Short mmCIF file of C-alpha atoms and ligand atoms in Angstrom, two decimals:
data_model
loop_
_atom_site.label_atom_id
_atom_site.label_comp_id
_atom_site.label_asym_id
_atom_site.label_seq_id
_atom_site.Cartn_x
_atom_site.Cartn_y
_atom_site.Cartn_z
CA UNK A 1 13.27 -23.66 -10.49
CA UNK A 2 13.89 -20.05 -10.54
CA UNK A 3 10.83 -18.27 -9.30
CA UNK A 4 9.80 -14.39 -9.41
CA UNK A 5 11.23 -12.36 -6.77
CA UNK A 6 11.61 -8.51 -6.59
CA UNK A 7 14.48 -6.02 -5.60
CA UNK A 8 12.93 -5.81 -2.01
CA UNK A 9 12.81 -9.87 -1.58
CA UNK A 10 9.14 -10.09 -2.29
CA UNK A 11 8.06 -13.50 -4.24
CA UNK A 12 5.11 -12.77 -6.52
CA UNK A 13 2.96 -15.64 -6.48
CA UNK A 14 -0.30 -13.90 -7.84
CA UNK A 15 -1.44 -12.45 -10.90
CA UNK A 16 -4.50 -10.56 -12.14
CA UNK A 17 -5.47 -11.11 -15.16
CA UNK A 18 -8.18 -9.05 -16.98
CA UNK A 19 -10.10 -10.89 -19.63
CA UNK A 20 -11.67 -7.67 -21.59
CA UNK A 21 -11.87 -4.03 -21.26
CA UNK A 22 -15.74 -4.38 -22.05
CA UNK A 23 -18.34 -4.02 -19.84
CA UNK A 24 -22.49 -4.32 -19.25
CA UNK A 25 -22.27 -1.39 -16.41
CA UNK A 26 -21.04 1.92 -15.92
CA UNK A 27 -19.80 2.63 -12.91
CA UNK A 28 -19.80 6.34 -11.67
CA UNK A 29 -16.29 5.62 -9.97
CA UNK A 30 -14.69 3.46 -12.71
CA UNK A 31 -15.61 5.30 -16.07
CA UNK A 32 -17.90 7.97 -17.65
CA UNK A 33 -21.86 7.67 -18.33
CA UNK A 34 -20.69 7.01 -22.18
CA UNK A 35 -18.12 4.46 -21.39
CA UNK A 36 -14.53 3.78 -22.19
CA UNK A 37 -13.34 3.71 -26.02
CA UNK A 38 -12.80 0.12 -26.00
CA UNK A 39 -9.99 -1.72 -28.19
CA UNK A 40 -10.33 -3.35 -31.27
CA UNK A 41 -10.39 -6.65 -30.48
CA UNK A 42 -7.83 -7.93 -32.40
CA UNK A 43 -5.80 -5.96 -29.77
CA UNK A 44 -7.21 -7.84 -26.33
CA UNK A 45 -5.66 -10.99 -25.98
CA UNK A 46 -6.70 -14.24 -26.83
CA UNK A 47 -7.42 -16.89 -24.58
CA UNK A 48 -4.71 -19.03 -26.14
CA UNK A 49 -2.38 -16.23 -25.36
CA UNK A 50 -3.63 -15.57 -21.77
CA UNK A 51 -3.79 -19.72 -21.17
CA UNK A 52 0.47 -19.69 -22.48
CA UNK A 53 1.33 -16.57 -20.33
CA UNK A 54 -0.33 -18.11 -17.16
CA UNK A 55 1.22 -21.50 -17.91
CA UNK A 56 4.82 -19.66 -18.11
CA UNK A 57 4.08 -17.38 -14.78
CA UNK A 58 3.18 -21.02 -13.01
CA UNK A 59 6.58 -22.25 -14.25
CA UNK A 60 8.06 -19.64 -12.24
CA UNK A 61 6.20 -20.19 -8.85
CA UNK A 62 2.70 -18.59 -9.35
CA UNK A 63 -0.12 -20.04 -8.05
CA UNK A 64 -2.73 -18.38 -8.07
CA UNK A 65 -4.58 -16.48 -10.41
CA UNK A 66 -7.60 -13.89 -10.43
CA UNK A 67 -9.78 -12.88 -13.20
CA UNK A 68 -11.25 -9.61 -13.79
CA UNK A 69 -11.78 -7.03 -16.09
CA UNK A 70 -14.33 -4.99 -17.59
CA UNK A 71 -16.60 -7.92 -16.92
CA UNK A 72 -15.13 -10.93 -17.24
CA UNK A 73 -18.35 -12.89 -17.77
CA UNK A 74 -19.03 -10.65 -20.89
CA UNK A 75 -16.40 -12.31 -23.10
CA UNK A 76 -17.47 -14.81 -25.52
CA UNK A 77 -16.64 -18.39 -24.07
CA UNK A 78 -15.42 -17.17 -20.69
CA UNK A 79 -16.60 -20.33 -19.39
CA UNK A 80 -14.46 -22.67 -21.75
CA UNK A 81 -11.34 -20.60 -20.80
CA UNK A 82 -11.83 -21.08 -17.29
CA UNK A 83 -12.47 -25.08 -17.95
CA UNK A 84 -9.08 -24.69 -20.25
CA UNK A 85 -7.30 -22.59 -17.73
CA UNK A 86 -8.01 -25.66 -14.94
CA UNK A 87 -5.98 -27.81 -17.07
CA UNK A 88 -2.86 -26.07 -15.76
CA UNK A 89 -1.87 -28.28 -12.81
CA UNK A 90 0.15 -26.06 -11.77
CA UNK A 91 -1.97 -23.47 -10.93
CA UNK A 92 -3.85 -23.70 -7.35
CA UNK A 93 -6.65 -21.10 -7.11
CA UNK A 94 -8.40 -19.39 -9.97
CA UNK A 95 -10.94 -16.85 -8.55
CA UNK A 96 -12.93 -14.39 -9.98
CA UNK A 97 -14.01 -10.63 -9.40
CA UNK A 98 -17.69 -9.96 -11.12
CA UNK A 99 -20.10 -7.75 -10.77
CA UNK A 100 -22.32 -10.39 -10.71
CA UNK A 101 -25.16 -9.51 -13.36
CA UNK A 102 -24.52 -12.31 -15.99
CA UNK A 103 -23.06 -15.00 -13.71
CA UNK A 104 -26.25 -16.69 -12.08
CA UNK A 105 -26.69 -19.41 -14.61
CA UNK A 106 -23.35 -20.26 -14.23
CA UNK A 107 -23.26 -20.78 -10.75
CA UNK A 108 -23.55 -24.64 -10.59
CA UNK A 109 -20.67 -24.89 -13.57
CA UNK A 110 -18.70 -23.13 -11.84
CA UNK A 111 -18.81 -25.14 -8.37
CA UNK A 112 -17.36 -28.10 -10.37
CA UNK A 113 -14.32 -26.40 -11.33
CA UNK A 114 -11.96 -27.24 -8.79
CA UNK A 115 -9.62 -24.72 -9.05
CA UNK A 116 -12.58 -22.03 -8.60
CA UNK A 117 -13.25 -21.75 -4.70
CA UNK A 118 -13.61 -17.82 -4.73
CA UNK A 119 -15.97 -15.51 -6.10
CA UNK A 120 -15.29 -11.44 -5.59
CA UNK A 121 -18.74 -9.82 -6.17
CA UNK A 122 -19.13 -6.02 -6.33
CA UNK A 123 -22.06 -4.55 -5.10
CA UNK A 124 -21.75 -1.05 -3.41
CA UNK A 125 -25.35 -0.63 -2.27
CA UNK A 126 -28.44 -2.80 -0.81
CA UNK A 127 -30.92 -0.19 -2.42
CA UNK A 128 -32.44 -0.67 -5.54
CA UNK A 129 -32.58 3.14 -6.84
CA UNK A 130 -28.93 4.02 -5.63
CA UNK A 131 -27.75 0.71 -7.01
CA UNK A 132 -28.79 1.86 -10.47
CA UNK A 133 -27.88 5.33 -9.70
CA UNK A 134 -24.12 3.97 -8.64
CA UNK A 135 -24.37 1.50 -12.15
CA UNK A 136 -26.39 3.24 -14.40
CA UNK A 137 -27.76 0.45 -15.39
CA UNK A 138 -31.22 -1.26 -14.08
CA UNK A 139 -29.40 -4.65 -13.59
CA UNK A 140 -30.41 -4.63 -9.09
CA UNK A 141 -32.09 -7.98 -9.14
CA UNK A 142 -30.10 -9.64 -11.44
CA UNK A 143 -27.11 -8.84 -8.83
CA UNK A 144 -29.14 -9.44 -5.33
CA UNK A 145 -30.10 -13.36 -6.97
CA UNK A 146 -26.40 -13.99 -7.54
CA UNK A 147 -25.72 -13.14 -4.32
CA UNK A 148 -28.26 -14.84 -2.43
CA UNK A 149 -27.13 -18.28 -5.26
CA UNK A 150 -23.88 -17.54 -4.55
CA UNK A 151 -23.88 -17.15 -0.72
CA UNK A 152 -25.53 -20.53 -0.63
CA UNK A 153 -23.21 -22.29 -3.11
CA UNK A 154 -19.97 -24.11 -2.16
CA UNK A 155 -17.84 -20.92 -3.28
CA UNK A 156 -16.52 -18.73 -1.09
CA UNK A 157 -18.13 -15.61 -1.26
CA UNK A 158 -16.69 -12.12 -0.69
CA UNK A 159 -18.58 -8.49 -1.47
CA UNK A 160 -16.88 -5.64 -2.66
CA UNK A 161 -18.38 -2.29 -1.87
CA UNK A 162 -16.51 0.62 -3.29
CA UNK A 163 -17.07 3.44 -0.40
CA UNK A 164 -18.14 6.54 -2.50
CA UNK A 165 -18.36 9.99 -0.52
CA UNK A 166 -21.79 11.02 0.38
CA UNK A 167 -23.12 8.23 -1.78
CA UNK A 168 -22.68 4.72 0.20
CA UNK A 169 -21.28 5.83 3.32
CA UNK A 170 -24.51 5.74 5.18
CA UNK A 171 -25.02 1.81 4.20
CA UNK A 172 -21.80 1.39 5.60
CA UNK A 173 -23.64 -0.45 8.86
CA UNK A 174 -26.20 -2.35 6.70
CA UNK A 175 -23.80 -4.02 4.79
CA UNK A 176 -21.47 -5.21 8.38
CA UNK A 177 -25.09 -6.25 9.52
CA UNK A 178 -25.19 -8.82 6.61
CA UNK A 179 -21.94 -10.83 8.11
CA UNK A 180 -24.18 -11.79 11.29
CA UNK A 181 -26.14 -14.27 9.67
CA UNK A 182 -23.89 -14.87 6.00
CA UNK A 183 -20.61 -16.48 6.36
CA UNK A 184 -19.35 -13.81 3.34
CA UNK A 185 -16.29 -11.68 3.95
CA UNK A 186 -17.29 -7.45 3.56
CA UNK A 187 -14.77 -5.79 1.90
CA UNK A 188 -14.75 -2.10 1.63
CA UNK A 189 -12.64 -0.21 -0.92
CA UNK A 190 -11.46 2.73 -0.82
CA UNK A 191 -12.53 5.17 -3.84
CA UNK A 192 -9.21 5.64 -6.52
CA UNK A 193 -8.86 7.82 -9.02
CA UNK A 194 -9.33 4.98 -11.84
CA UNK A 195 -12.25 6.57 -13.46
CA UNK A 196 -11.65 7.20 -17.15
CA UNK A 197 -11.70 10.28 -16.44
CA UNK A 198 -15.39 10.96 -15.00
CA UNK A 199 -13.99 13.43 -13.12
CA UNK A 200 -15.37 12.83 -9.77
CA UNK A 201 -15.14 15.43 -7.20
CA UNK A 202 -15.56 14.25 -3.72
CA UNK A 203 -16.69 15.83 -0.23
CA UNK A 204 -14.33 14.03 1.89
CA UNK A 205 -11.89 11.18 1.62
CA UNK A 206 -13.22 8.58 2.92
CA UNK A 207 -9.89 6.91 3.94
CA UNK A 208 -9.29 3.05 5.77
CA UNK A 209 -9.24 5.11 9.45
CA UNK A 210 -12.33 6.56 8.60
CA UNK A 211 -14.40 4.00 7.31
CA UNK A 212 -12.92 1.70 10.50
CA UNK A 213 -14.23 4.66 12.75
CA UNK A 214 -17.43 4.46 11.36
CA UNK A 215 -17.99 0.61 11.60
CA UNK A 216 -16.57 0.97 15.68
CA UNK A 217 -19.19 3.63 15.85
CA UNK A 218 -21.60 0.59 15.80
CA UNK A 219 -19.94 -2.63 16.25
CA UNK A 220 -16.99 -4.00 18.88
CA UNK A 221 -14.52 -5.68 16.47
CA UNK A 222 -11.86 -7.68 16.52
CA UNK A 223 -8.97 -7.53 14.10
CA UNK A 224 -7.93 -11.08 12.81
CA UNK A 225 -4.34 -11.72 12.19
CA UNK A 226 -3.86 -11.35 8.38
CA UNK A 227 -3.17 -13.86 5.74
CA UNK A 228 0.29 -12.92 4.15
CA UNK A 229 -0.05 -10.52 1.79
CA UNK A 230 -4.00 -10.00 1.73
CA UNK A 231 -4.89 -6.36 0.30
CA UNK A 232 -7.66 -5.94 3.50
CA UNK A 233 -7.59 -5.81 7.59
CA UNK A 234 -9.81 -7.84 8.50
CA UNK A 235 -12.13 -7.73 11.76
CA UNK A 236 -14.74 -10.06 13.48
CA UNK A 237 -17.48 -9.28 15.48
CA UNK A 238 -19.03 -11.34 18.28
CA UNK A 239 -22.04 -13.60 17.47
CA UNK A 240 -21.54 -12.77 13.55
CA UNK A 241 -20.69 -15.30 11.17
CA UNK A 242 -19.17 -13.24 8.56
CA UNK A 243 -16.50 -11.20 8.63
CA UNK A 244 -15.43 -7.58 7.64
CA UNK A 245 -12.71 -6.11 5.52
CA UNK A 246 -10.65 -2.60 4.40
CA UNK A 247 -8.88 -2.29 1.86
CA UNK A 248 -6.40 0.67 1.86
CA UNK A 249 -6.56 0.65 -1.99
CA UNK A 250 -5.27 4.03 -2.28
CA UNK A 251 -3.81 5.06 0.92
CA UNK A 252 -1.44 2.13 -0.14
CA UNK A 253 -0.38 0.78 3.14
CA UNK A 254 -0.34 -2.79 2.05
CA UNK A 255 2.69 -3.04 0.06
CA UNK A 256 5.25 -4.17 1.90
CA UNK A 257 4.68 -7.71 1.09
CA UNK A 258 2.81 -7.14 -2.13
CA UNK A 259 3.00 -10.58 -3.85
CA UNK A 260 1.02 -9.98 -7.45
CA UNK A 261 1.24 -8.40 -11.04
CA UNK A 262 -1.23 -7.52 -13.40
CA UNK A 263 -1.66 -8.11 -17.05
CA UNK A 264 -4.10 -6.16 -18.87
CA UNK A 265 -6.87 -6.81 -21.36
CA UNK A 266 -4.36 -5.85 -24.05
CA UNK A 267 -1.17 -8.07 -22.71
CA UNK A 268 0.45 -4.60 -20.57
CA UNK A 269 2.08 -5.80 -17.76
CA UNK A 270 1.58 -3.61 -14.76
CA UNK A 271 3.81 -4.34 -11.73
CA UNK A 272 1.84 -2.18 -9.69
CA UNK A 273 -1.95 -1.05 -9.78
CA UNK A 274 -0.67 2.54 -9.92
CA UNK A 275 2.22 1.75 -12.56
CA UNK A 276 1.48 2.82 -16.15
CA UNK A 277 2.52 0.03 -17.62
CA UNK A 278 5.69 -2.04 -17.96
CA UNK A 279 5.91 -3.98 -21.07
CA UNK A 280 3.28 -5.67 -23.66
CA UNK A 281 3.42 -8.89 -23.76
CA UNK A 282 1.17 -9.35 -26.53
CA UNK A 283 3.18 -7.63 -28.96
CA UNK A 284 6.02 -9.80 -27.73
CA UNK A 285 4.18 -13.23 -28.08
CA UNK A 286 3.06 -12.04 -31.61
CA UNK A 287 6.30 -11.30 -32.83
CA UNK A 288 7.20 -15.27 -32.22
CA UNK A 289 8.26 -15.15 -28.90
CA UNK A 290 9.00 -18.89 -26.93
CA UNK A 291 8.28 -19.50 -23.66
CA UNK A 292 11.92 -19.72 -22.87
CA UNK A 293 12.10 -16.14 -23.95
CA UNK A 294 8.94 -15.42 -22.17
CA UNK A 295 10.45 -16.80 -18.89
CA UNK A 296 13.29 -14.93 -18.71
CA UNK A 297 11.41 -11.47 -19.62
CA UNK A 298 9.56 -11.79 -16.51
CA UNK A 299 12.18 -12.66 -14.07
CA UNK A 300 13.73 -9.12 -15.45
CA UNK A 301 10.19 -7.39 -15.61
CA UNK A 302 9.48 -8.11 -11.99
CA UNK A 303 13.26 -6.15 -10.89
CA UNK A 304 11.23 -3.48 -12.09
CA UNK A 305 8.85 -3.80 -9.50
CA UNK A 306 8.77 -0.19 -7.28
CA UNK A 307 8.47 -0.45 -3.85
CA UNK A 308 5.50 0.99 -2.92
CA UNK A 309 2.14 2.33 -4.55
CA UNK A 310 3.54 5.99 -3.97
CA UNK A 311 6.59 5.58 -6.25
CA UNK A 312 5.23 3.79 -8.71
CA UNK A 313 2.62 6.40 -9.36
CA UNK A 314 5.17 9.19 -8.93
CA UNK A 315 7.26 7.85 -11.74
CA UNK A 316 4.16 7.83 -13.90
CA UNK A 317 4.20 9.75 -17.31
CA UNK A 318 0.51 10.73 -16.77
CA UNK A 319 -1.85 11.38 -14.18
CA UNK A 320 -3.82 8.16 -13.04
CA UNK A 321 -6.97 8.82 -14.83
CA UNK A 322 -7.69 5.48 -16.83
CA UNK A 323 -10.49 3.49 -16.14
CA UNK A 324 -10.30 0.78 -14.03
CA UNK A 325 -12.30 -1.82 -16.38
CA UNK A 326 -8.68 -1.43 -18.38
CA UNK A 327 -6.62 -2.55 -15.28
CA UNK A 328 -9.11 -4.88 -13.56
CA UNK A 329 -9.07 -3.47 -10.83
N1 LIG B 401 -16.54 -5.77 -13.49
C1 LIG B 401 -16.08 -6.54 -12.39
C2 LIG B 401 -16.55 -5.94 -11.08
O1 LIG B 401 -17.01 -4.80 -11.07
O2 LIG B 401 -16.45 -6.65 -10.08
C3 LIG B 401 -14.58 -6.73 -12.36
C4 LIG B 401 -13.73 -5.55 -12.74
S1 LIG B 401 -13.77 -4.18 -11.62
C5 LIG B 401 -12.68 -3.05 -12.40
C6 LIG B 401 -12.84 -4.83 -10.24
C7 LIG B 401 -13.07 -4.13 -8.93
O3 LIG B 401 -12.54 -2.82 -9.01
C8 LIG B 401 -14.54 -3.98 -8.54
O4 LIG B 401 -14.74 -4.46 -7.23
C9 LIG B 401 -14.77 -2.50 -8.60
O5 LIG B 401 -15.72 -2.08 -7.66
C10 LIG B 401 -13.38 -1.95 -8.29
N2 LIG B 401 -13.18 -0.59 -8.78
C11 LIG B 401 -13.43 -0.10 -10.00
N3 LIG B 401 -13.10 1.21 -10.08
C12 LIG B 401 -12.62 1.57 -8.88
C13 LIG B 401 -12.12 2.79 -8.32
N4 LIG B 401 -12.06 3.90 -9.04
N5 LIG B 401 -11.72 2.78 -7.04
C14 LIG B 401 -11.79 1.64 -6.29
N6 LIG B 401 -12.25 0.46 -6.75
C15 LIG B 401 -12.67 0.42 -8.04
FE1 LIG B 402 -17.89 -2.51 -15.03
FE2 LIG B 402 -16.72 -3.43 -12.83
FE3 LIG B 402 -16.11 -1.00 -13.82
FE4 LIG B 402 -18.49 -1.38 -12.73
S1 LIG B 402 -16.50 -1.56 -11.68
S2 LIG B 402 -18.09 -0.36 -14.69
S3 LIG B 402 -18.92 -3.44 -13.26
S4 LIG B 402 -15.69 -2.92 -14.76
#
């Protein structure tokens, strides 16, 4: 079988796949107060489209496959696609990253799906005001009731908190105190520039070292030997259950063994979060494509992968300003 390997050796394995560019929230870091100007949606994919381009990817050694978005939970049927998507036997994992405000009455559907043993749930403060502040949206207990249903379902359970200058950084201990008694993985972000342009200026960059710094300030940790590949370091602390993450998300010091693409809401391939864009395979599928032809268009896509975070955003044509709810983070 030939499978998807890179210039520099890496296999990609992984794929993110965002199911819309909408979204119920409005996050200060990902887009303005009045949104994104979302596609027509003739233009996002369908879920027939996104089932045959996942099926193909499989047939060439991916396994695993993460959906995101805008909100994934906001598109019509997301539930049946994710049934439809665990007919694929050749996929492994399919997880999902939510912000959580729509997903509570789906929690017991979703523990039957096999294939679904990971839930990514953003929530970047424990404080009802500041939450709606961060959001601006009033949506705070909605979120805290899918986490608490979530932490005690069978689904792994990780929370993303997007460290914002001079906004979050003092919860930065509250939310490492939550791993003592939840077995839930913390994973702080660092802040991009994916913001639709909502032209954030910020205090002080609030980089991997210095969010690590802060959390030694009040707990001894212990760094666990990564999986391969995983986008955080991760750290234990005596007598806690949980455990504590970092991504480097735009210090980029995690892509040496990258393993994953992207595919937009609109079919764009994206080789690397800070890539703008490789090739649309919507337009390609539309014009009659097969999956033989699909097949061999990603084994030359992925040559294009650059080798680092750094490059790929230095070879952009424009500034990174889009909104992450177009990239999925
Ligand atoms: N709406 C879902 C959510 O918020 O979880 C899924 C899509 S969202 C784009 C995916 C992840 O990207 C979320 O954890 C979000 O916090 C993160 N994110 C969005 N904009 C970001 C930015 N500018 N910098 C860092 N992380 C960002
Ligand atoms: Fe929506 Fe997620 Fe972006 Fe927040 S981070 S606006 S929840 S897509």
């Amino acid at each position: 079988m030939s499978t998807l390997v890179d210039n520099f050796g890496r296999q990609i394995n992984y794929v993110r796949l965002a199911v819309t560019d909408r979204c119920n929230l409005r996050c200060q870091y990902c887009m303005p107060a009045n949104g994104i100007e979302i596609v027509p949606r003739k233009e996002l994919l369908t879920y027939k489209e996104m089932y045959r381009i996942i099926r193909v990817l499989t047939e060439l050694g991916v396994q695993k496959v993460r959906l995101t978005g805008g909100e994934p939970f906001v598109r019509k049927d997301f539930m049946s696609f994710l049934e439809m998507l665990s007919y694929n036997d050749l996929l492994h994992d399919i997880n999902i990253t939510t912000n959580g405000a729509l997903i509570k009455k789906h929690i017991n559907t979703l523990e039957k799906l096999p294939k679904v043993k990971n839930i990514n749930l953003s929530i970047d403060s424990l404080q009802a005001d500041k939450f709606a502040k961060i959001t601006r949206r009033d949506v705070f207990n909605e979120v805290m009731d899918t986490f608490y249903a979530l932490e005690k379902s069978s689904l792994q359970l990780k929370l993303n908190v997007v460290i914002q200058s001079g906004i979050n950084t003092d919860e930065i201990t509250d939310f490492v105190a939550l791993t003592k008694h939840k077995n839930i993985a913390v994973r702080f972000i660092e802040e991009m520039p994916f913001n639709g342009n909502g032209l954030r200026a910020t205090n002080e960059n609030w980089s991997f070292q210095k969010i690590l710094t802060t959390i030694k300030n009040d707990y001894e940790i212990q760094e666990i030997t990564p999986e391969k590949s995983s986008t955080s370091r991760n750290y234990k602390i005596n007598g806690h259950i949980g455990s504590v993450g970092i991504i480097p998300a735009f210090t980029r010091t995690i892509c040496n063994d990258c393993n994953r693409i992207r595919i937009t809401s609109t079919g764009t391939l994206k080789n690397c979060l800070f890539d703008d864009g490789v090739f649309n395979l919507r337009d390609f599928i539309r014009k009659g494509a097969s999956n033989n032809d699909l097949k061999n268009l990603f084994l030359q896509l992925v040559k294009q992968k650059p080798e680092n975070g750094f490059v790929a955003e230095a070879n952009r044509k424009q500034h990174v300003s889009e909104s992450m709810s177009t990239i999925g983070g």
